[in-house]
Structures are given as structure tokens and as C-alpha cells.
PDB file of C-alpha atoms in Angstrom:
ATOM      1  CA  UNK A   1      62.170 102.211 114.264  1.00 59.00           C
ATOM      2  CA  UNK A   2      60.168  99.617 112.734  1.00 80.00           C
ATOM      3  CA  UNK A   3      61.755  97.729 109.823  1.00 92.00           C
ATOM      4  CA  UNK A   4      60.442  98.858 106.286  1.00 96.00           C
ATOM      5  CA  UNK A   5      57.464  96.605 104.593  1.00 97.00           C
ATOM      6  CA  UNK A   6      58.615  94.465 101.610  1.00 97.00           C
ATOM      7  CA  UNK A   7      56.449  95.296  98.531  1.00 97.00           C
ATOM      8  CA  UNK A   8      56.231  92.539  95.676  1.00 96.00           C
ATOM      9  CA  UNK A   9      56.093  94.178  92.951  1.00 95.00           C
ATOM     10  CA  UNK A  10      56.823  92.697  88.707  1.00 89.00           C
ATOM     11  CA  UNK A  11      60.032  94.667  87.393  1.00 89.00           C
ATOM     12  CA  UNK A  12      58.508  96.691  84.434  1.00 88.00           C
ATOM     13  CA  UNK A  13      58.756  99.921  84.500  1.00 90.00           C
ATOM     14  CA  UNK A  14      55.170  99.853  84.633  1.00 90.00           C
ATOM     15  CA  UNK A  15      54.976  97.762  87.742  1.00 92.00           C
ATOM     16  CA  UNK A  16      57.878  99.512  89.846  1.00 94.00           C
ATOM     17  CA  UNK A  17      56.207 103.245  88.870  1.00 94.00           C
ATOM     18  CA  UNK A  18      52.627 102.398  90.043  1.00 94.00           C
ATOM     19  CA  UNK A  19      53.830  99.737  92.957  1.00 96.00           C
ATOM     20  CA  UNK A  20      55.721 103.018  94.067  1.00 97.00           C
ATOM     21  CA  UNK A  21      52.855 105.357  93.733  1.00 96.00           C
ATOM     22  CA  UNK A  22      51.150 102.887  96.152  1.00 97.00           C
ATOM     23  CA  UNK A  23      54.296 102.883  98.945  1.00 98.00           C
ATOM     24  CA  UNK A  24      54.767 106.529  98.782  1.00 98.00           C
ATOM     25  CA  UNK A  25      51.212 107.094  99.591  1.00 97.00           C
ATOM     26  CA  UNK A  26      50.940 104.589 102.622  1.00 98.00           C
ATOM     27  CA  UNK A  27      54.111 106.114 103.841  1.00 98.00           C
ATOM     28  CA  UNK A  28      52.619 109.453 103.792  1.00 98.00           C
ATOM     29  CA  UNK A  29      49.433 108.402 105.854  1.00 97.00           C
ATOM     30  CA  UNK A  30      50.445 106.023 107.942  1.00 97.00           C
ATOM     31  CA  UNK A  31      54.467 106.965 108.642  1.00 96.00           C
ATOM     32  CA  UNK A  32      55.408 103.144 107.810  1.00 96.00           C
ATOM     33  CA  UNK A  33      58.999 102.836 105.273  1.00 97.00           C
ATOM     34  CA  UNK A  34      58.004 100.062 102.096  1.00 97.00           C
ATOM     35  CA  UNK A  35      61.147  98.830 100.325  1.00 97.00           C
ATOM     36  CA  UNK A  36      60.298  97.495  96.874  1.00 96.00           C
ATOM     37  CA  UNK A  37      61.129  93.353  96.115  1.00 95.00           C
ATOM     38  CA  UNK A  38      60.883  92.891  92.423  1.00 91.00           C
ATOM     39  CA  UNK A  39      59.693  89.336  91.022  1.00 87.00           C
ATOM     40  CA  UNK A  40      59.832  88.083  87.558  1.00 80.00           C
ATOM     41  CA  UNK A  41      56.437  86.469  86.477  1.00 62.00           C
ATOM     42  CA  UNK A  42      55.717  83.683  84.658  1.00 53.00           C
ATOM     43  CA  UNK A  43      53.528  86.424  82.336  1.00 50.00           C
ATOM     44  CA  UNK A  44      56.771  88.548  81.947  1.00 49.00           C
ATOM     45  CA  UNK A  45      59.253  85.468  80.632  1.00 48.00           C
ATOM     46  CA  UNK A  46      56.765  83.902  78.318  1.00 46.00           C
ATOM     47  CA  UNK A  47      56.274  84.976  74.710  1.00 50.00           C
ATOM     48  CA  UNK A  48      53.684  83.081  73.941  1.00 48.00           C
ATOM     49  CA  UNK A  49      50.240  85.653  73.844  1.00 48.00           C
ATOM     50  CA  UNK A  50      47.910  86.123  76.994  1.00 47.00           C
ATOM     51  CA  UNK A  51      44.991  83.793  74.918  1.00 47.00           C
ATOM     52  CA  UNK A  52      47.205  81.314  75.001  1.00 43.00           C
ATOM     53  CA  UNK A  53      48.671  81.367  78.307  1.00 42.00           C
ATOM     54  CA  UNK A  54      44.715  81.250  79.881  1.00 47.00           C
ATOM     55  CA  UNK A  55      44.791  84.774  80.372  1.00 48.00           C
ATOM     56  CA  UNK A  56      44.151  84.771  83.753  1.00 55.00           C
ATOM     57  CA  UNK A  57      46.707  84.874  86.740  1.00 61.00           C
ATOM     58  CA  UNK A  58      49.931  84.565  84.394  1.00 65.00           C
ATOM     59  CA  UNK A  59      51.259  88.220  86.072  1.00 75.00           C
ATOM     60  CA  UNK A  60      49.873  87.647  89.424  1.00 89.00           C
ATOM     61  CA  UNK A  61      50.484  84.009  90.500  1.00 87.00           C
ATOM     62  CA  UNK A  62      54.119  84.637  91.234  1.00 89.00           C
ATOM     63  CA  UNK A  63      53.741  87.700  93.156  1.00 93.00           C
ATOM     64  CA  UNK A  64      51.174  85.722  95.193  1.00 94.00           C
ATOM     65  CA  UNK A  65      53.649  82.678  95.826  1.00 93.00           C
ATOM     66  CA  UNK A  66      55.987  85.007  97.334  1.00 94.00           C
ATOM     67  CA  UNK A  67      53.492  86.544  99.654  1.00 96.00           C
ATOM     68  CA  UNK A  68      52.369  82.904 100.465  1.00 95.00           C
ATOM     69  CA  UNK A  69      56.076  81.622 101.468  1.00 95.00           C
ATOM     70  CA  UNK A  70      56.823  85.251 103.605  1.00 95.00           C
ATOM     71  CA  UNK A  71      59.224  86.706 100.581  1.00 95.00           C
ATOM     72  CA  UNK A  72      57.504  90.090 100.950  1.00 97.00           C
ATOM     73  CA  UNK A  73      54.607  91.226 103.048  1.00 97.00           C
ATOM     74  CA  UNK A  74      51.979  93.019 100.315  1.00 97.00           C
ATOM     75  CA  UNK A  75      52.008  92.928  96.508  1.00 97.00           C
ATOM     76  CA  UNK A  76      50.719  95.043  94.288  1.00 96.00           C
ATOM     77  CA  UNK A  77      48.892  94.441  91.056  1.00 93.00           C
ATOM     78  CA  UNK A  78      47.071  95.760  88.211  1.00 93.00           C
ATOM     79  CA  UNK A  79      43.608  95.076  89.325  1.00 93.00           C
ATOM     80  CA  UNK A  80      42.579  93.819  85.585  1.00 90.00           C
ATOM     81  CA  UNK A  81      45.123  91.098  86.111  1.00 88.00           C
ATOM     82  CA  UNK A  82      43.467  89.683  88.638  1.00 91.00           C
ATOM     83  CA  UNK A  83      41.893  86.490  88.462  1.00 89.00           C
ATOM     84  CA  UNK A  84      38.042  86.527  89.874  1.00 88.00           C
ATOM     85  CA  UNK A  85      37.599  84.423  92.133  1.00 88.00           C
ATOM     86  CA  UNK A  86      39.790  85.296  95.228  1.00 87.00           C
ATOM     87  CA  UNK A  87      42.228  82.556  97.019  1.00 92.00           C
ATOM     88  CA  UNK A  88      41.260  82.616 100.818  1.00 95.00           C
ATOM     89  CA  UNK A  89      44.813  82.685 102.080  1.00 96.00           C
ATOM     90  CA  UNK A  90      45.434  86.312 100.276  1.00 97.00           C
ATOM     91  CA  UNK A  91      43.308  89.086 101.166  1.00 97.00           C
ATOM     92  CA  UNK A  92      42.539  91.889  98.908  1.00 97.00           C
ATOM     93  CA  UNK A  93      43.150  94.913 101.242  1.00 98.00           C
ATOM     94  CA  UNK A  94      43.245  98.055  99.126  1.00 98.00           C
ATOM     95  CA  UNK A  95      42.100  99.141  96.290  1.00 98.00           C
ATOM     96  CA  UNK A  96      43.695 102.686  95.608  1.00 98.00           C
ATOM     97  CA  UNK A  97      41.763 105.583  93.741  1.00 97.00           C
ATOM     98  CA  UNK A  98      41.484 104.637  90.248  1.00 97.00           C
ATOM     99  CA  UNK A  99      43.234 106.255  87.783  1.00 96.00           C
ATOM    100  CA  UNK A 100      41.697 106.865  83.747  1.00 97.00           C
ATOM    101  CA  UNK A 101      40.094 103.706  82.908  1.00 97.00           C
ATOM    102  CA  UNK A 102      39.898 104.153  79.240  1.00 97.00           C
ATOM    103  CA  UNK A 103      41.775 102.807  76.781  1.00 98.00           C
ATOM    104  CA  UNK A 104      44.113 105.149  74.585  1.00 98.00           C
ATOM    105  CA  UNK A 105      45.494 104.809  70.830  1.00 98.00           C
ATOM    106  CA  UNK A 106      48.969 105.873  70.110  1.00 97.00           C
ATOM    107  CA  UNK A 107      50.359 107.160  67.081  1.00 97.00           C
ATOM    108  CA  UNK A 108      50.571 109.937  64.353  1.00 96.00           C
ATOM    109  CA  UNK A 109      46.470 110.642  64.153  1.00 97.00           C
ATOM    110  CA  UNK A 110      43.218 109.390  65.364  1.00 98.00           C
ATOM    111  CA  UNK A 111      41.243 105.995  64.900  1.00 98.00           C
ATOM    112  CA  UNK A 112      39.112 107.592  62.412  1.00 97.00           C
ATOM    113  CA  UNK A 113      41.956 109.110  59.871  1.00 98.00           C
ATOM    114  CA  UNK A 114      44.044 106.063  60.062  1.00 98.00           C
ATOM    115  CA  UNK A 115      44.249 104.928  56.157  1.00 98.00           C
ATOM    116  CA  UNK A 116      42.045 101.606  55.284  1.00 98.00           C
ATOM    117  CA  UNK A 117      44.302  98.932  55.974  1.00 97.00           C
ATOM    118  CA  UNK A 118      46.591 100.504  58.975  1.00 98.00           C
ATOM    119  CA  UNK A 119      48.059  98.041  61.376  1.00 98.00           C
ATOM    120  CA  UNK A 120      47.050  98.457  64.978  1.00 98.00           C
ATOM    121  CA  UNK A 121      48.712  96.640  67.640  1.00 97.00           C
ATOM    122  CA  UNK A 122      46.971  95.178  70.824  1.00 94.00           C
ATOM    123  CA  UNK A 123      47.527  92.421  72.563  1.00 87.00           C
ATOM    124  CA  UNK A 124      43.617  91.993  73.687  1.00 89.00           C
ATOM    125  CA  UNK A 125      40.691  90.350  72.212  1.00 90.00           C
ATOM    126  CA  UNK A 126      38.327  92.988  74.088  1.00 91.00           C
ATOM    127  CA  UNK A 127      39.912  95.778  72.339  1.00 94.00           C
ATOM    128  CA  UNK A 128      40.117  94.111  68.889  1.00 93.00           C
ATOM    129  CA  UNK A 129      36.336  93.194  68.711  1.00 92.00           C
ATOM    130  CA  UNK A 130      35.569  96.909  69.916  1.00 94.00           C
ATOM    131  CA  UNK A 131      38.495  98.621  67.712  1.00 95.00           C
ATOM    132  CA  UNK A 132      36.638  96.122  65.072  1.00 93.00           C
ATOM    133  CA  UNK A 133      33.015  97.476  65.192  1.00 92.00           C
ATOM    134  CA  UNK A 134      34.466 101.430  65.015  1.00 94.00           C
ATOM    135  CA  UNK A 135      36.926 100.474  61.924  1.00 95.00           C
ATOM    136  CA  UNK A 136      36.192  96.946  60.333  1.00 94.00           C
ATOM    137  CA  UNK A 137      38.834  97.801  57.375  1.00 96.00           C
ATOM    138  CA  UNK A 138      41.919  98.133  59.691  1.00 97.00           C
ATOM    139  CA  UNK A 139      44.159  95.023  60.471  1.00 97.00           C
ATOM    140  CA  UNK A 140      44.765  93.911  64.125  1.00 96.00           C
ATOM    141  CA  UNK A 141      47.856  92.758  65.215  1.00 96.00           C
ATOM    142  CA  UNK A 142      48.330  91.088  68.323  1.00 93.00           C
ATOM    143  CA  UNK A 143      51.679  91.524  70.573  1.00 92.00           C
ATOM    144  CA  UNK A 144      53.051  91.472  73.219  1.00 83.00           C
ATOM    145  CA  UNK A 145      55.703  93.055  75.257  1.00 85.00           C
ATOM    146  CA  UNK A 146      56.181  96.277  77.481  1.00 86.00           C
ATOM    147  CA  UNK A 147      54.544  99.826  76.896  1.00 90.00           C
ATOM    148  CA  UNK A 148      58.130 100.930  75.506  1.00 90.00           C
ATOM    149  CA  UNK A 149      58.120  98.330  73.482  1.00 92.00           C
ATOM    150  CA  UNK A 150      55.152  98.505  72.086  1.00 94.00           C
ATOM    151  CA  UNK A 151      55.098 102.501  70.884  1.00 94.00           C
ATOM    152  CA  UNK A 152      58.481 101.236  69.565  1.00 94.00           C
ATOM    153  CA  UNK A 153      56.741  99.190  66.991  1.00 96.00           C
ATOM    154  CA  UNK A 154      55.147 102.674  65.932  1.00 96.00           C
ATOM    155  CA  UNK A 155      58.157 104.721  66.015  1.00 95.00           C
ATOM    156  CA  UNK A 156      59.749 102.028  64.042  1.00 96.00           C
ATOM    157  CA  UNK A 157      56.710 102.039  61.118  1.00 95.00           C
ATOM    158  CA  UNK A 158      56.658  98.156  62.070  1.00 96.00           C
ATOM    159  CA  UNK A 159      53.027  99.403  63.083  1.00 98.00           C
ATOM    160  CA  UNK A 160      50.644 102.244  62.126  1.00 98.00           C
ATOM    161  CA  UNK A 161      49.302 102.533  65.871  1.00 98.00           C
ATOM    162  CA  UNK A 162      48.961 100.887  69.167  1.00 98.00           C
ATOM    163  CA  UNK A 163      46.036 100.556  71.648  1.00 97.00           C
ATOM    164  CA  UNK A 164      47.189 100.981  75.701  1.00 96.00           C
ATOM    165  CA  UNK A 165      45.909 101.671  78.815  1.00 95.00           C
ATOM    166  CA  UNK A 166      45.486 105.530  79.402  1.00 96.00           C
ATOM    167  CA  UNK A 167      46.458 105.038  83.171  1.00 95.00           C
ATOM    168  CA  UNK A 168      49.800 103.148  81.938  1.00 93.00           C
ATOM    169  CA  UNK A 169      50.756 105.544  80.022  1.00 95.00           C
ATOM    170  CA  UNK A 170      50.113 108.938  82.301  1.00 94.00           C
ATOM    171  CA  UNK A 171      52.077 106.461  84.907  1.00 93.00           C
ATOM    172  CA  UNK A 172      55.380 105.920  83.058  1.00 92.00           C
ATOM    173  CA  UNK A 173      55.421 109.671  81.466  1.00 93.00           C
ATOM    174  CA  UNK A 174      53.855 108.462  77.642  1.00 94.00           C
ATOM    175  CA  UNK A 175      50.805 109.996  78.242  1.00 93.00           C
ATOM    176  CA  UNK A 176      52.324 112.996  75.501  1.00 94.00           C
ATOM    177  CA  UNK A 177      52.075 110.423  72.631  1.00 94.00           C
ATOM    178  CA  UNK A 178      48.636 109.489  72.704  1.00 97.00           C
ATOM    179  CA  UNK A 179      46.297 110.741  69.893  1.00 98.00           C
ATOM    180  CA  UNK A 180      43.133 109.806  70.819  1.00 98.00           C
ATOM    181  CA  UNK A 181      41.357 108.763  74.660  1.00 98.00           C
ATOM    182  CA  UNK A 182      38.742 106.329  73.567  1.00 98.00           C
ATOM    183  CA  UNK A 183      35.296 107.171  75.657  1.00 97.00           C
ATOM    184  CA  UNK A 184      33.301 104.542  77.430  1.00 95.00           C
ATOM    185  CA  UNK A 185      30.909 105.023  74.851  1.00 93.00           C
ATOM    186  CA  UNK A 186      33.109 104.055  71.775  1.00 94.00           C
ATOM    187  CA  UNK A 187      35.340 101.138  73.925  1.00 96.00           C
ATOM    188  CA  UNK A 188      34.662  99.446  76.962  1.00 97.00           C
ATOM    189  CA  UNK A 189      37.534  99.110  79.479  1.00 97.00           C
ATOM    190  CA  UNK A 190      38.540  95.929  80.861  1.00 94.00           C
ATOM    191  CA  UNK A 191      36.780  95.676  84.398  1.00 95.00           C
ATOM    192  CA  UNK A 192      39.295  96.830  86.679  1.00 96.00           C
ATOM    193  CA  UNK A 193      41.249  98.741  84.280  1.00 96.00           C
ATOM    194  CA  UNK A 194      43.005 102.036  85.452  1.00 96.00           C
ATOM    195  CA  UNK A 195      42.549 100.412  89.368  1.00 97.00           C
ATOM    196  CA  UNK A 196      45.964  98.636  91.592  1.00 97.00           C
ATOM    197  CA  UNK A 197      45.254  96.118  93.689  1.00 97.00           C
ATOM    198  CA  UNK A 198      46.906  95.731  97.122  1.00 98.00           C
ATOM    199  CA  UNK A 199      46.846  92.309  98.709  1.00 97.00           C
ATOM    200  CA  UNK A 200      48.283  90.419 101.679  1.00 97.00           C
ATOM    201  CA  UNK A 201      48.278  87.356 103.541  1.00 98.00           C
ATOM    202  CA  UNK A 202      44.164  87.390 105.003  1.00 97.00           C
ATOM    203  CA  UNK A 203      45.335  86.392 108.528  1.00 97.00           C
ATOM    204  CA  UNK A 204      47.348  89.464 109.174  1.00 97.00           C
ATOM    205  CA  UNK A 205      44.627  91.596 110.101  1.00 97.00           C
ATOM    206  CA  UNK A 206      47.364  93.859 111.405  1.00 96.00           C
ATOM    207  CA  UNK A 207      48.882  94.516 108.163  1.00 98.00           C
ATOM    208  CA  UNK A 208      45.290  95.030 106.734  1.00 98.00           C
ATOM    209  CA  UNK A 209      44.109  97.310 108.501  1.00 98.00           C
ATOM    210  CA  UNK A 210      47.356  99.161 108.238  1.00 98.00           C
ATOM    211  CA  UNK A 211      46.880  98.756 103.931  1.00 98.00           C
ATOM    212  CA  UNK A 212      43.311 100.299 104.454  1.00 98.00           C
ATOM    213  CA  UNK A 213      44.504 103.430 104.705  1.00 98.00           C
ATOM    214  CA  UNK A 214      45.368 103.554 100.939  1.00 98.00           C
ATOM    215  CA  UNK A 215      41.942 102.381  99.927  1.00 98.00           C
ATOM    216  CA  UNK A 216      39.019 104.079  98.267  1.00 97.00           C
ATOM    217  CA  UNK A 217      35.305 102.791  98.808  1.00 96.00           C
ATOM    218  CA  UNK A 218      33.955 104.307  95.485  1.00 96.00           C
ATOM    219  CA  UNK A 219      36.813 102.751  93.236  1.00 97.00           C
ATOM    220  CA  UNK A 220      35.851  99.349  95.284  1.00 97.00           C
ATOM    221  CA  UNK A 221      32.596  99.213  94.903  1.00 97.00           C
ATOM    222  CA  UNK A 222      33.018 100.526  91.206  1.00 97.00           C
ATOM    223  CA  UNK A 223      34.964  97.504  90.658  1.00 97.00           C
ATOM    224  CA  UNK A 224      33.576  95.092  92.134  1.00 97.00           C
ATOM    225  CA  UNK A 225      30.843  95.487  89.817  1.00 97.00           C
ATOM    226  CA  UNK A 226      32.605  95.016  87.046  1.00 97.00           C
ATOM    227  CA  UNK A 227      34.610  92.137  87.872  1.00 95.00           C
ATOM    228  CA  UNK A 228      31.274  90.454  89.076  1.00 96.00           C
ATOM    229  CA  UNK A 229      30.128  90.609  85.543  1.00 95.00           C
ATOM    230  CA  UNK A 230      32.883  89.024  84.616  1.00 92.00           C
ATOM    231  CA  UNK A 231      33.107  86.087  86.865  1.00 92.00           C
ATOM    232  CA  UNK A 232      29.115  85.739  86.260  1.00 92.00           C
ATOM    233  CA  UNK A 233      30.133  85.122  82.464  1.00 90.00           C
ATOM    234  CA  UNK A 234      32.630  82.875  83.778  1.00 81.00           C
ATOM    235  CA  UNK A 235      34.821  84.895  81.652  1.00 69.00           C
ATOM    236  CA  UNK A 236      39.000  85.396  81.685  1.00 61.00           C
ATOM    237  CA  UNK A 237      40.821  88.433  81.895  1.00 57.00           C
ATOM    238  CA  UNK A 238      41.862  87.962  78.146  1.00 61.00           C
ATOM    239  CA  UNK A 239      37.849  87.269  77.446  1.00 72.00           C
ATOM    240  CA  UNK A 240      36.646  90.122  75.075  1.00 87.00           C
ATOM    241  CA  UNK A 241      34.611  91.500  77.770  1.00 92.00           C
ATOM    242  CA  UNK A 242      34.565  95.225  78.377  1.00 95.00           C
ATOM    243  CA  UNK A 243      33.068  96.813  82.282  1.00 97.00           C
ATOM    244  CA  UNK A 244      32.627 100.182  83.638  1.00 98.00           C
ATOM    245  CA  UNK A 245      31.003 101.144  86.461  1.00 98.00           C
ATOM    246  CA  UNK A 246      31.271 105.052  88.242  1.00 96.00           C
ATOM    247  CA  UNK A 247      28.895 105.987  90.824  1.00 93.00           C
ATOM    248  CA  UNK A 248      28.398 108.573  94.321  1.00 91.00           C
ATOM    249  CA  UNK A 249      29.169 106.057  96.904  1.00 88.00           C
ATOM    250  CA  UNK A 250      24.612 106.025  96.689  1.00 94.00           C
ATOM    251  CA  UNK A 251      23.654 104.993  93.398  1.00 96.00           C
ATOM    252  CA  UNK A 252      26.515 102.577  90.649  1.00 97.00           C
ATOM    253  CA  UNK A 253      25.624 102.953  86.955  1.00 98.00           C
ATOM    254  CA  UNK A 254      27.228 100.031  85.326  1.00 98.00           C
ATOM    255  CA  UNK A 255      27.686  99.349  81.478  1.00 98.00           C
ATOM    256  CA  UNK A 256      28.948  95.838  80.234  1.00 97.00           C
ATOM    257  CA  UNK A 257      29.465  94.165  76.647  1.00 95.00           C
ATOM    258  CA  UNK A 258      30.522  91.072  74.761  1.00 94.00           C
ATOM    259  CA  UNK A 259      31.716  91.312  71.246  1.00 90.00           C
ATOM    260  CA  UNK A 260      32.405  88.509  68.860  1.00 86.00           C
ATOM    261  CA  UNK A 261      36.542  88.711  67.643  1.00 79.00           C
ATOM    262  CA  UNK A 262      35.371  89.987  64.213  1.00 78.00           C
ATOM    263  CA  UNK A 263      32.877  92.554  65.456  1.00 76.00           C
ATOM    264  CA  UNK A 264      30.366  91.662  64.115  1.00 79.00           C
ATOM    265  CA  UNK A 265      27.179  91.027  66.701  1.00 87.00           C
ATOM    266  CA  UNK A 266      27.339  92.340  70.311  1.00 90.00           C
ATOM    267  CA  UNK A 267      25.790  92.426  73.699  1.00 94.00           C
ATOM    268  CA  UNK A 268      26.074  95.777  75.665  1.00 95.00           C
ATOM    269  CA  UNK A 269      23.709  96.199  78.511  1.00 97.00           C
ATOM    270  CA  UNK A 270      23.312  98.799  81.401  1.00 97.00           C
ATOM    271  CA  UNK A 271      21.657  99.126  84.706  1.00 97.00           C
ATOM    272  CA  UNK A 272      21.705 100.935  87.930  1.00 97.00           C
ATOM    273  CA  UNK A 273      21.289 100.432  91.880  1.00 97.00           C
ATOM    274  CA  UNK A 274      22.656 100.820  94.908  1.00 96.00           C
ATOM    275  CA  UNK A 275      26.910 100.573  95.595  1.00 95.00           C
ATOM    276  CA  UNK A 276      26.392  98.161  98.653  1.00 94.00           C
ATOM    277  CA  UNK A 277      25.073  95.883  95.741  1.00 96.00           C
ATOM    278  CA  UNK A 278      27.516  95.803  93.876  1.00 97.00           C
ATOM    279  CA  UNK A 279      28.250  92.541  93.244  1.00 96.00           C
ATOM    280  CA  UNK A 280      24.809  91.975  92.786  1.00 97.00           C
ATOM    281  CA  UNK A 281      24.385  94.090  90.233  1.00 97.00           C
ATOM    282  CA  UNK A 282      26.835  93.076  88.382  1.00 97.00           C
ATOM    283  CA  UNK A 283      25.765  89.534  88.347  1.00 96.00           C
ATOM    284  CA  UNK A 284      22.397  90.602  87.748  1.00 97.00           C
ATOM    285  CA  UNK A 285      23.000  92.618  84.452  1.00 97.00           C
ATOM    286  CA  UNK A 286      25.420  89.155  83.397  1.00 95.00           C
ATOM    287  CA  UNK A 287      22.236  87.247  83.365  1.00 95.00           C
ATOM    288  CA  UNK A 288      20.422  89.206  81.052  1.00 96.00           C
ATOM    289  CA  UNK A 289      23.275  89.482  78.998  1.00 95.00           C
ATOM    290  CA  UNK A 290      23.513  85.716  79.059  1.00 93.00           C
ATOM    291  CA  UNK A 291      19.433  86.241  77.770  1.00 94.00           C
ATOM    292  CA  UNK A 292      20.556  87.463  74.964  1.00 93.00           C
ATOM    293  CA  UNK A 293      23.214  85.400  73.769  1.00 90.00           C
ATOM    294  CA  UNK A 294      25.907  86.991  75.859  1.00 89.00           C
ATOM    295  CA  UNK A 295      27.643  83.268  76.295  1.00 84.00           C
ATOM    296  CA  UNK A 296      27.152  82.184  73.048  1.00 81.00           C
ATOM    297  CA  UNK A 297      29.403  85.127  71.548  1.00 80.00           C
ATOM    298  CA  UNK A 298      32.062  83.941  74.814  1.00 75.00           C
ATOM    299  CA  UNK A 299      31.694  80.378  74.017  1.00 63.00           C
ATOM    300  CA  UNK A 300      32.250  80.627  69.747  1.00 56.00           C
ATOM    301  CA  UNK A 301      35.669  82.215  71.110  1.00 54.00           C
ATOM    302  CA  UNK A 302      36.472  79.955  73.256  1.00 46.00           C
ATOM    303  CA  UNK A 303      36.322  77.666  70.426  1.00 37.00           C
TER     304      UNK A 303
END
């Protein structure tokens, strides 16, 4: 019998529910036992907020320094986590199904019969800009914290609502509490959001083709799209950027937008073409974002 696979996964209930979606269903295909390893991040212990940690690699760094010193085998992440541009030494092997990739608003009633002046919690500038072009006379609070903790905040009244990921949610058994599913049309997701990632060391080929069997081309090439417009506007995963892509495994639609923090000018641009293009497309519809003033709105944030 062949000794179970070590999964690195964060400790959240978040992180242990999906990382154990992901080793039930390579067990089931491929026969092969995964034991869960959980890691603290350096994400999870700080309280300072993702804008001013750099956004970018603060869950996933840890996870990956584990796989690099032979602590676990494979780690799973949330895809949106995920900093662009890949390290060579970790390959990413699967990229499950995706899940709902919009973003959700918990609490007593909808966006739009939230009294002027409600506090809404979120911890992202992408949803605040967006939140802030639907309802400009709310107030946006940023924290931080778990999805318990969080819808805590509204049980509590120390907020009126909260803005999380749909797929979170459904995943840890909240999905009861939401009051409104925002479309792609009224909120942008973050690219990647809703999809795991599955990564391991690149030079065990054995191990990825084994991981392969949990993958799904369409969800791939859906986000690969979106994360190329996002490393084409050289952008964070805390940048107020919003991607979605959804396609046939022939033809990938793909929408992107910047906002400004206060909501008040955007860039939201769509296009089409083939999936094996991808990346290509994605970086194509970044530069003519970037021709309309795309980067400007990025770089009067970063400032």
C-alpha cells in the first residue's frame, strides 16, 4: 500500500473544507490516500490589511516553502491568491472545476434597500470601487479576518452587511445567509475567484501527472485569461481589478475592468477568441484597457 500524499493546506476552515474537496476527489479517481498538513501563513498571523501587506503571495508563500523543503508533496490554494507570475521550481498542476465566481453580500436585505449610510464590510479594493459605483452613499469598511468572523460583525450590528466570495460560503455551509449573488454584470470577480489551485514541485512529473486527474481544461483556460489581464496591468491580487472569462472549450468571452477606489471613472472592456489563446487574449484586451487610461486609474491607487 502506498503511503498517503501530504496535502499543504492553511488551517481555516475555509482552507481545510476546499483542500479536502480537492483530496477526496483525487482519491476517488485515481485510488491514491491524501492526509491533510496544515500551515499557518504569514497572511493568516498578520493583522495588518492585504493593501498593506502587498497583496500578493501573503497566503501562498508559506505553503510554497513547505513544498520547496519536502514538508508535504502538493498544496492547495485559492487560485485568486496566487501571485502571477509562476516560480519555476513549483508547477501549477490542477486547476479543479470552478465553483460560483461571483461575489455575494450578506446580511438582512439586498444592496439596493440597504439605508443611505449602511456599513459594508470588505476587505478588497476591487469590491469597494464596484460596491461604490452601484451605491456611492454607503460607507465601506475594510477588515479582515475569517468568513465566521466576518458575518459575525453583522450578527453583532458592528456592521450592516458584508461582501464574500459565493464559492466560500456554499463551501463552509453559509451559503443560507446570503441576500443577494452579485452578477458579472453589476461586480466583477477577482480573476481566479471561485477556482483552487493545485501545485507541486515541477520536477515530479510523476506526481503531476497523477494531480491531472483533478483538473478541468475549461476552468484553465477560463482563468488563465483572467489572470493574464492582470499580470498585463502589472496589477496585485489586492489591485481593484475585476476578470471573468466562461467559454465552450472553442470560443472564451472575457470581460475585465479597473475602477478608481471612489468609483468614480472606470475601464471595463470585453472581447472574444479562441481558448488556446488565452493568455493572449487576455493580454490583448489589457492593452486597450491601458488605451484608455486603464493604468492611470491603477497607478493614482498605487499612490
Amino acid at each position: 500500500m502506498s503511503t498517503p500524499l501530504r496535502l499543504g493546506t492553511r488551517r481555516s476552515l475555509m482552507a481545510t473544507t476546499q483542500s479536502g474537496i480537492v483530496a477526496d476527489r483525487l482519491t476517488a479517481l485515481t485510488g491514491r490516500e491524501v492526509e491533510l498538513v496544515g500551515v499557518t501563513t504569514f497572511g493568516d498571523v498578520s493583522r495588518a490589511h492585504l493593501t498593506q501587506l502587498g497583496g500578493t503571495g501573503v497566503f501562498v508563500n508559506d505553503l510554497r516553502g513547505r513544498l520547496l523543503a519536502g514538508e508535504v508533496d502538493f498544496a492547495v490554494h485559492s487560485l485568486k491568491d496566487l501571485p502571477t507570475k509562476q516560480d519555476e521550481r513549483i508547477a501549477l498542476a490542477a486547476i479543479p472545476e470552478r465553483d460560483d465566481p461571483r461575489d455575494a453580500l450578506v446580511g438582512p436585505v439586498r444592496l439596493r434597500d440597504l439605508p443611505a449610510g449602511a456599513r459594508v464590510g470588505t476587505g478588497s479594493p476591487r469590491r469597494v470601487a464596484q460596491l461604490r459605483l452601484l451605491r456611492p452613499d454607503l460607507e465601506y469598511v475594510p477588515i479582515r479576518g475569517n468568513a465566521d468572523t466576518r458575518i459575525g460583525k453583522v450578527t453583532s450590528g458592528e456592521l450592516d452587511a458584508v461582501v464574500l466570495a459565493a464559492a466560500g460560503l456554499a463551501r463552509i455551509r453559509r451559503d443560507g445567509e446570503i441576500a443577494q449573488v452579485f452578477e458579472v454584470d453589476e461586480m466583477l470577480p477577482a480573476p481566479g475567484q471561485g477556482a483552487l489551485a493545485v501545485e507541486c514541485l515541477a520536477d515530479r512529473d510523476d506526481l503531476i501527472e497523477l494531480l491531472s486527474a483533478v483538473d478541468d481544461p475549461l476552468t484553465r483556460a477560463a482563468v488563465a485569461a483572467e489572470r493574464s489581464v492582470l499580470a498585463a496591468l502589472e496589477a496585485g491580487c489586492a489591485a481593484p481589478v475585476g476578470a471573468f472569462a466562461s467559454g465552450d472549450g472553442h470560443i472564451l468571452s472575457l470581460t475585465a475592468t479597473v475602477v478608481d477606489v471612489d468609483g468614480a471613472r472606470s475601464v471595463r472592456k470585453s472581447t472574444s477568441g479562441p481558448s488556446p489563446a488565452a493568455v493572449e487574449l487576455g493580454r490583448e484586451l489589457a492593452a486597450a484597457m491601458i488605451a484608455e487610461g486603464a493604468d492611470t486609474l491603477m497607478g493614482e491607487q498605487a499612490h
